[in-house]
Coordinates of C-alpha atoms and ligand atoms in Angstrom, one line a residue:
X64 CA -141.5 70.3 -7.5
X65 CA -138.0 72.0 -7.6
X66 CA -134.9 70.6 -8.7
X67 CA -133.7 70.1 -5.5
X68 CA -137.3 68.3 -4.1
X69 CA -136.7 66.0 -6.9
X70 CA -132.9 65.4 -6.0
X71 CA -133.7 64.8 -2.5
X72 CA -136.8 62.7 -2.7
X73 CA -134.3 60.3 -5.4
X74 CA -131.7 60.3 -3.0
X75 CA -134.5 59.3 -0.3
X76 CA -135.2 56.6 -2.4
X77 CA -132.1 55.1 -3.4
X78 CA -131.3 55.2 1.2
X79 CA -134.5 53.2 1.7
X80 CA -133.8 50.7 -1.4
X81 CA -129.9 50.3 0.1
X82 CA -131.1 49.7 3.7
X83 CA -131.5 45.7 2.8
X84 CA -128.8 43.1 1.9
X85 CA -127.7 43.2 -1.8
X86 CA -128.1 40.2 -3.8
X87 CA -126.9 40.8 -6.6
X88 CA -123.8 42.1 -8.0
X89 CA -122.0 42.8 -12.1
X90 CA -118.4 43.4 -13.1
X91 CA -117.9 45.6 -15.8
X92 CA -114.5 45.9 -17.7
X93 CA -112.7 42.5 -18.0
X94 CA -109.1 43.8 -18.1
X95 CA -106.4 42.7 -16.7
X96 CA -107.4 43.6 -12.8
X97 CA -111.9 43.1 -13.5
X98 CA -111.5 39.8 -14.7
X99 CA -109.6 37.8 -11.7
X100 CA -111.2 40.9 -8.6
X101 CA -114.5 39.7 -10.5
X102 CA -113.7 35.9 -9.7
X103 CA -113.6 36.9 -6.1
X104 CA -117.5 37.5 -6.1
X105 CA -118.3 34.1 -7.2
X106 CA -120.4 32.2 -4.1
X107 CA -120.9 35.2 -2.3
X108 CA -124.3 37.1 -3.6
X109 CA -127.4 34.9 -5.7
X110 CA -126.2 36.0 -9.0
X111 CA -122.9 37.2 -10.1
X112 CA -122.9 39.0 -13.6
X113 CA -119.8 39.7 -15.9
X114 CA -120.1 41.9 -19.0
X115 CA -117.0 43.0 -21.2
X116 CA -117.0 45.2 -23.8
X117 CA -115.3 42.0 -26.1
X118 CA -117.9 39.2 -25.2
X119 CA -115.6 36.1 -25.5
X120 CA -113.7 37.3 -22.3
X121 CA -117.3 37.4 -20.5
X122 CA -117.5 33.7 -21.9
X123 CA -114.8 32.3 -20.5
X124 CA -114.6 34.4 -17.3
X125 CA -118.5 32.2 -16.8
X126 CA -116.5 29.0 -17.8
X127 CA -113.5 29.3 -15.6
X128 CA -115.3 30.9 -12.5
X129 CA -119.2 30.1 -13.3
X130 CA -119.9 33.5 -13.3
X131 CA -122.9 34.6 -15.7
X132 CA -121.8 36.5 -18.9
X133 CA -124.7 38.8 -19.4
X134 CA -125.1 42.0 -22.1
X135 CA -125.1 45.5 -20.4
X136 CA -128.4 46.0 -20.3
X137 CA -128.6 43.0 -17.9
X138 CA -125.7 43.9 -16.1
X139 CA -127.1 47.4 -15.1
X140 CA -130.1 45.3 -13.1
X141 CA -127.4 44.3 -10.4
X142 CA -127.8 45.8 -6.9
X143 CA -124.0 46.7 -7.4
X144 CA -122.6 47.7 -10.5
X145 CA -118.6 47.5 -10.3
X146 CA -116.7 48.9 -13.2
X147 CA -113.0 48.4 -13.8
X148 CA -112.4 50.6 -17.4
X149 CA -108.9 52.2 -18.3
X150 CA -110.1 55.7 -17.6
X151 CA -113.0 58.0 -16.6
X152 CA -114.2 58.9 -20.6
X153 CA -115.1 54.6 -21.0
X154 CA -116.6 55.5 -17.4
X155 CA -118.8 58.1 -18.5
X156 CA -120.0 56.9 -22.0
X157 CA -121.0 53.5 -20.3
X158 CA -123.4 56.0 -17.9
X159 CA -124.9 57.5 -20.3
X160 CA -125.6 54.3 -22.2
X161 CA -126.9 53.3 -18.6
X162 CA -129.4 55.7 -17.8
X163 CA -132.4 54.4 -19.1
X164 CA -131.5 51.2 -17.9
X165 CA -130.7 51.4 -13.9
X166 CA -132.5 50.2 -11.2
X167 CA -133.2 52.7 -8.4
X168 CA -131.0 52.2 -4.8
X169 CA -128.4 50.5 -7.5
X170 CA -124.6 51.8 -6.3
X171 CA -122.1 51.5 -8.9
X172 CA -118.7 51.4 -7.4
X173 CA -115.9 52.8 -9.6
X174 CA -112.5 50.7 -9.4
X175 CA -111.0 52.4 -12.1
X176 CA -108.3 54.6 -11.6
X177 CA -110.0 57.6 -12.6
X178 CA -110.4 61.5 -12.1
X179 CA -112.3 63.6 -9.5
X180 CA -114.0 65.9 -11.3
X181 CA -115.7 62.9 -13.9
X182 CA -116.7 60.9 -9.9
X183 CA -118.1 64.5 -9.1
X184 CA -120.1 64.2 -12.3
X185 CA -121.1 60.4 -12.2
X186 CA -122.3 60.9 -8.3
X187 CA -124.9 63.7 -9.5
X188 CA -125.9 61.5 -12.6
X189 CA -126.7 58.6 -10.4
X190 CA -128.1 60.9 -7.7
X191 CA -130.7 62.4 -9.7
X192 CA -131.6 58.5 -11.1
X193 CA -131.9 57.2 -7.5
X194 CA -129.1 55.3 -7.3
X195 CA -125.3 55.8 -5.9
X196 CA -121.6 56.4 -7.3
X197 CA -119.1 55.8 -5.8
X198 CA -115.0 56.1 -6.5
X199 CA -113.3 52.9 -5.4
X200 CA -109.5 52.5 -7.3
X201 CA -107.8 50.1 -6.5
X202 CA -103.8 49.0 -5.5
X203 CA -102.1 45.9 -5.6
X204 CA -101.2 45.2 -9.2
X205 CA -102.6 42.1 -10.8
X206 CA -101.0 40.1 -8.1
X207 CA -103.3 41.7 -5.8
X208 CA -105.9 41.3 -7.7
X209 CA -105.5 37.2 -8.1
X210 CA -104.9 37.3 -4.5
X211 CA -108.3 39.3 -3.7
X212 CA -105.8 41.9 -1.3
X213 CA -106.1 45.2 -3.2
X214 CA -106.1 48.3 -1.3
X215 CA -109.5 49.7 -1.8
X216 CA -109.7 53.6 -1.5
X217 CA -113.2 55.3 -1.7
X218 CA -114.7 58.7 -2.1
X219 CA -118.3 58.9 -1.3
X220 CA -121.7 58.2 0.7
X221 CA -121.0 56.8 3.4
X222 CA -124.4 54.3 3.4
X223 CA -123.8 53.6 -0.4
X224 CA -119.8 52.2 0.8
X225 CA -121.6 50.4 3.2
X226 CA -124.1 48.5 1.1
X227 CA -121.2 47.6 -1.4
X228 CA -118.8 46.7 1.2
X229 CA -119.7 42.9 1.1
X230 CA -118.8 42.8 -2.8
X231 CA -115.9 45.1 -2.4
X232 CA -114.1 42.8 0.5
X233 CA -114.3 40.2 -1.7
X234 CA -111.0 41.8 -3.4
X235 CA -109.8 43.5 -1.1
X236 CA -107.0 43.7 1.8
X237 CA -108.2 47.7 2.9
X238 CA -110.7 49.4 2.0
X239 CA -110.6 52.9 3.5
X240 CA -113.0 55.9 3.5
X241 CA -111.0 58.5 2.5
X242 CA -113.6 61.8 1.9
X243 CA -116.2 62.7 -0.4
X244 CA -116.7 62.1 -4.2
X245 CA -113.4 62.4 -6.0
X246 CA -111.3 61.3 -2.7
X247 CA -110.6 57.9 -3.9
X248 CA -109.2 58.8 -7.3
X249 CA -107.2 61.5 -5.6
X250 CA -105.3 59.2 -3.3
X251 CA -105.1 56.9 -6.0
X252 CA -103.4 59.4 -8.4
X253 CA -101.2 60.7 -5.9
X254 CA -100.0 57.3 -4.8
X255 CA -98.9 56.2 -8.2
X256 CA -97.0 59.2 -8.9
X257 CA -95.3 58.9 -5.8
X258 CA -94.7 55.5 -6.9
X259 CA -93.4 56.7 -10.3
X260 CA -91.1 59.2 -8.4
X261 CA -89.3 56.4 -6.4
X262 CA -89.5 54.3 -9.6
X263 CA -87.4 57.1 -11.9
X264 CA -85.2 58.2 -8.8
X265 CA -84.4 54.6 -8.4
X266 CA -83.3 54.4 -12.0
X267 CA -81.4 57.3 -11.7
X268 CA -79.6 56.2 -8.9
X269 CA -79.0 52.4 -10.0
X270 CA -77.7 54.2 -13.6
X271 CA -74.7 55.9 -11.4
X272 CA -73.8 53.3 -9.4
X273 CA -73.7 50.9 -12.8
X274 CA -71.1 53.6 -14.3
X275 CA -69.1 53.2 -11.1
X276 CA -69.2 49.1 -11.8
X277 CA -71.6 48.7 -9.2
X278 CA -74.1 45.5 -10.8
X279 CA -77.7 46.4 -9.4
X280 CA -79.0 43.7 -8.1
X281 CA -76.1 44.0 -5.7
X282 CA -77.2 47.7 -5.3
X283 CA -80.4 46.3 -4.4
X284 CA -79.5 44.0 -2.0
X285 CA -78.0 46.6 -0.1
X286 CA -80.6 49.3 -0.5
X287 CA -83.5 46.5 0.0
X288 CA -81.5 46.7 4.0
X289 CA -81.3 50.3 3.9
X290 CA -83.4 53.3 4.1
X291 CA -83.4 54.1 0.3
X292 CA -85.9 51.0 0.0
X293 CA -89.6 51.0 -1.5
X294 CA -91.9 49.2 -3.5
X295 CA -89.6 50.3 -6.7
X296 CA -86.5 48.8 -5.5
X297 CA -88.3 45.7 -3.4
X298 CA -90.5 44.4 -6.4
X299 CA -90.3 46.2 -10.0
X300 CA -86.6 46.6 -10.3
X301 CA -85.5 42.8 -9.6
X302 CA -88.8 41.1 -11.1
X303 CA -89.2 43.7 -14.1
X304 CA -86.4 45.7 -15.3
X305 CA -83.0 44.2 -13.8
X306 CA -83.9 40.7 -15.2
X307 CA -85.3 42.5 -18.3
X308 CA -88.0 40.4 -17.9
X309 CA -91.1 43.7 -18.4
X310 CA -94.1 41.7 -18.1
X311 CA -97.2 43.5 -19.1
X312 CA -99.7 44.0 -16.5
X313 CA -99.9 47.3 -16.1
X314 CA -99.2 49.6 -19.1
X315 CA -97.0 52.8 -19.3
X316 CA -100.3 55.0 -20.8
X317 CA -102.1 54.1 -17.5
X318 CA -98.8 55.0 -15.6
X319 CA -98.6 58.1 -17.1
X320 CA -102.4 58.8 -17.1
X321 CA -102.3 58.6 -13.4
X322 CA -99.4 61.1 -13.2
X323 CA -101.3 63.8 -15.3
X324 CA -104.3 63.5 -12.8
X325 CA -102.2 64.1 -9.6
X326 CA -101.0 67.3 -11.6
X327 CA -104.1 68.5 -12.9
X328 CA -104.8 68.4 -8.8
X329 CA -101.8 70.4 -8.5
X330 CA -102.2 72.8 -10.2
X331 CA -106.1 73.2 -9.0
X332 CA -104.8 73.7 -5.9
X333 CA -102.3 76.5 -7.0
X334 CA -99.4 74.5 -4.8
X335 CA -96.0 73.5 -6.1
X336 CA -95.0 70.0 -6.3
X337 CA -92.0 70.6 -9.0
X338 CA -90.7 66.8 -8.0
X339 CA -94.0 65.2 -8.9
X340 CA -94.4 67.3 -11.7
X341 CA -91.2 67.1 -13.6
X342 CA -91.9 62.9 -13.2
X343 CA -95.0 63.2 -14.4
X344 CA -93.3 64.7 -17.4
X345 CA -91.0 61.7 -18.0
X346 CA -93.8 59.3 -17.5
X347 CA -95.6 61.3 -20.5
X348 CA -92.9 61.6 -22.4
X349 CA -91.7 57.5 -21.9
X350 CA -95.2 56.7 -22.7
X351 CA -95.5 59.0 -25.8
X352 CA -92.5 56.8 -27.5
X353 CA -94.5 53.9 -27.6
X354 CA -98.2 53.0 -29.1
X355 CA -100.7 52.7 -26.5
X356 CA -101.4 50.1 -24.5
X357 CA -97.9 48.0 -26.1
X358 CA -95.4 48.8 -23.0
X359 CA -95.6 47.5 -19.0
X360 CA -95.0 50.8 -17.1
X361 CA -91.6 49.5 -16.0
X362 CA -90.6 50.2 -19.7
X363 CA -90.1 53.5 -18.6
X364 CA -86.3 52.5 -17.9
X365 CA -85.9 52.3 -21.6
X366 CA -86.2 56.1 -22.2
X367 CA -84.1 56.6 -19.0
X368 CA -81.6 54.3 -20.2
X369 CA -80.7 56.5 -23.2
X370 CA -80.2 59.7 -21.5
X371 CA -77.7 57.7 -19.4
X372 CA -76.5 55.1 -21.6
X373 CA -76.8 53.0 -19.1
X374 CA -78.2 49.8 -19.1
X375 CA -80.1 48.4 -16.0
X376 CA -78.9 45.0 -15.7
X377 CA -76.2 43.1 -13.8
X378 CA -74.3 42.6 -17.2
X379 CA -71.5 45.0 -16.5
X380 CA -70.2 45.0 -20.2
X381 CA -73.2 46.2 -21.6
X382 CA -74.0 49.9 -21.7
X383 CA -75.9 51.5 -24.2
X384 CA -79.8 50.7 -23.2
X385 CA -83.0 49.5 -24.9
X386 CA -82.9 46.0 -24.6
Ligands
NDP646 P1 -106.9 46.7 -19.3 O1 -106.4 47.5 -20.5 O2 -106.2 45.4 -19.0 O3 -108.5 46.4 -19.4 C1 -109.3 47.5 -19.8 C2 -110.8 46.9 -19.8 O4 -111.6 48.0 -20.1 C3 -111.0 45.8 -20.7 O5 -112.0 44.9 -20.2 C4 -111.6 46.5 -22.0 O6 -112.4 45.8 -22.8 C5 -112.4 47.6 -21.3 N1 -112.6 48.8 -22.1 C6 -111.7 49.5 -22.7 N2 -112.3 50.5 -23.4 C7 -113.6 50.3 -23.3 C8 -114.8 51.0 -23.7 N3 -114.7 52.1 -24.5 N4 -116.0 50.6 -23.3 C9 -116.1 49.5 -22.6 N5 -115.1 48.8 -22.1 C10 -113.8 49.2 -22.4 O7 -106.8 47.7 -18.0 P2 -106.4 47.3 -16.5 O8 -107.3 46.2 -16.0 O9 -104.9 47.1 -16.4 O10 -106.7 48.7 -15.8 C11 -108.1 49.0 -15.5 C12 -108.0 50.2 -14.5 O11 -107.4 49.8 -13.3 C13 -107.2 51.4 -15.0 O12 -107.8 52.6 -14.6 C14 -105.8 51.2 -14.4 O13 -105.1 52.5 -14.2 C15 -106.2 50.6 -13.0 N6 -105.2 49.8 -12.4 C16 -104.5 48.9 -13.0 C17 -103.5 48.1 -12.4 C18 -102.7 47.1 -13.1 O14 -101.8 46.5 -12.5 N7 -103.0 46.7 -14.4 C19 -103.3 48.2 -10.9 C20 -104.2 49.2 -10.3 C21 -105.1 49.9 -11.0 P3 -111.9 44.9 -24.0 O15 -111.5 43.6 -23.4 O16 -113.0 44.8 -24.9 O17 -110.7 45.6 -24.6

């Protein structure tokens, strides 16, 4: 048999196993969006599994949502494997870890904000096993995620999207198809740099008007009615950084992770994009003053703030930043 008889009789496989119902479904990755887009799946397949790298938060996910805290092995005999991990590298060494393990027709849906080429990789692993990968990232923020209305964006089989479907709407608002392996992550990399341009632009502007004795939360109010609005000035700037509040859901390392993906597409495609990339830059840059995982992504004000020395808050004495 060639390589490519074996490929297609796995792949036959895995279409026949997916053609039923799944009943069974395991979250991987307990962070801050898996554990409550894993309490969604609770009552709506015979057995929901949780498994986290740190056990205890697999314990008391069971205790609060009576989901069943399994170890990985277990987890990997799901119909759908969901993983929700800070980058593609935890993606791919919990693969390899999984091979031996995996039931055929299995499709493990990626929600982690991740990078083409690694979903590219993963989808050929799987193929070769019988089973499916596919790229599912997800938007929304935490509050989406304790809602269950995430925007769900997926590169991939078609059939396999189709067989998760009933776990993924479980968390989300939109879920949408956008291409083959890799598409997902793509959208989802370009969407939070554009969200990352508004965000710096935003400072930018707010840090000009402030210097002009312009508070901005006033600012806001106005530009919240105007065409200069977006997601920047609607939610992060009044609930994060003009109250100075920076709670930490999403950290400034993912933030500026996502950024370097959308360029590294960039610059595969050989097409300028100097606004995206020269934020991507500051996002690096903001994120490479602090350790790792310490900072919400809105802290990114801070390193804005002293290039400007000005302070992003309504108190109109106070310039000189990091606070
Ligand atoms: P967190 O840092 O809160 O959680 C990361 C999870 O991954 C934890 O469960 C952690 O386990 C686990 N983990 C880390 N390293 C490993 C490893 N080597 N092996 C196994 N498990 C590991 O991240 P988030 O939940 O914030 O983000 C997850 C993904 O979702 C990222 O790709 C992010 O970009 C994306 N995202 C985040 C949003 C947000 O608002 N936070 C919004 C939209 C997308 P442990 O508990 O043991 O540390």
């Amino acid at each position: 048999m060639t390589d490519n008889q074996n490929t297609n009789s796995a792949a036959n496989l895995a279409a026949n196993a997916t053609s039923g119902k799944p009943t069974s479904v395991s979250f991987l990755g307990l962070g801050a969006m898996g554990y409550p887009m894993a309490s969604h799946l609770v009552g709506h397949f015979d057995s929901v599994m949780v498994w986290n790298r740190s056990a205890d938060k697999a314990h008391a996910h069971a205790k609060e949502f009576g989901s069943h805290a399994v170890d990985f092995e277990q987890a990997l005999s799901a119909n759908i494997i969901i993983s929700c991990l800070p980058t593609s590298q935890q993606v791919a060494e919990l693969i390899e870890r999984a091979k031996l393990h995996l039931r055929v027709g299995s499709v493990w849906v990626d929600c982690t904000s991740g990078v083409p080429d690694a979903a590219h990789k993963a989808a050929a692993t799987l193929e070769e096993l019988g089973c499916y990968f596919i790229d599912a990232p997800v938007s929304g923020q935490t509050t989406g995620a304790i809602a269950g209305s995430l925007t769900v964006m997926v590169g991939g089989d078609t059939d396999a999207l189709a067989y998760a479907k009933p776990a993924i709407n479980c968390f989300a608002g939109l879920i949408e198809h956008v291409g083959s392996s890799g598409g997902g992550f793509a959208v989802k990399a370009v969407n939070n740099t554009l969200f990352a341009v508004n965000s710096w632009a935003l400072g930018e502007g707010l840090g000009v008007l402030k210097a002009h004795g312009v508070k901005p939360s006033s600012a806001l109010e106005c530009i919240n009615h105007s065409s200069g609005q977006s997601f920047a000035s609607k939610v992060t700037f009044p609930d994060r950084i003009v109250n100075r509040s920076f709670p930490k859901t999403f950290t400034l390392d993912l933030m500026a992770k996502d950024c370097g993906i959308a360029i590294d597409l960039q610059q595969q495609a050989k097409l300028p994009a100097p606004v995206m990339a020269a934020v991507a830059s500051f996002m690096r840059a903001a994120s490479n003053q602090v350790p790792a995982g310490s900072a919400d992504f809105s802290e990114f004000i801070h390193f804005l703030e002293n290039w400007t020395n000005q302070m992003i808050s309504d108190d109109l004495d106070e310039n000189n930043a990091s606070k």
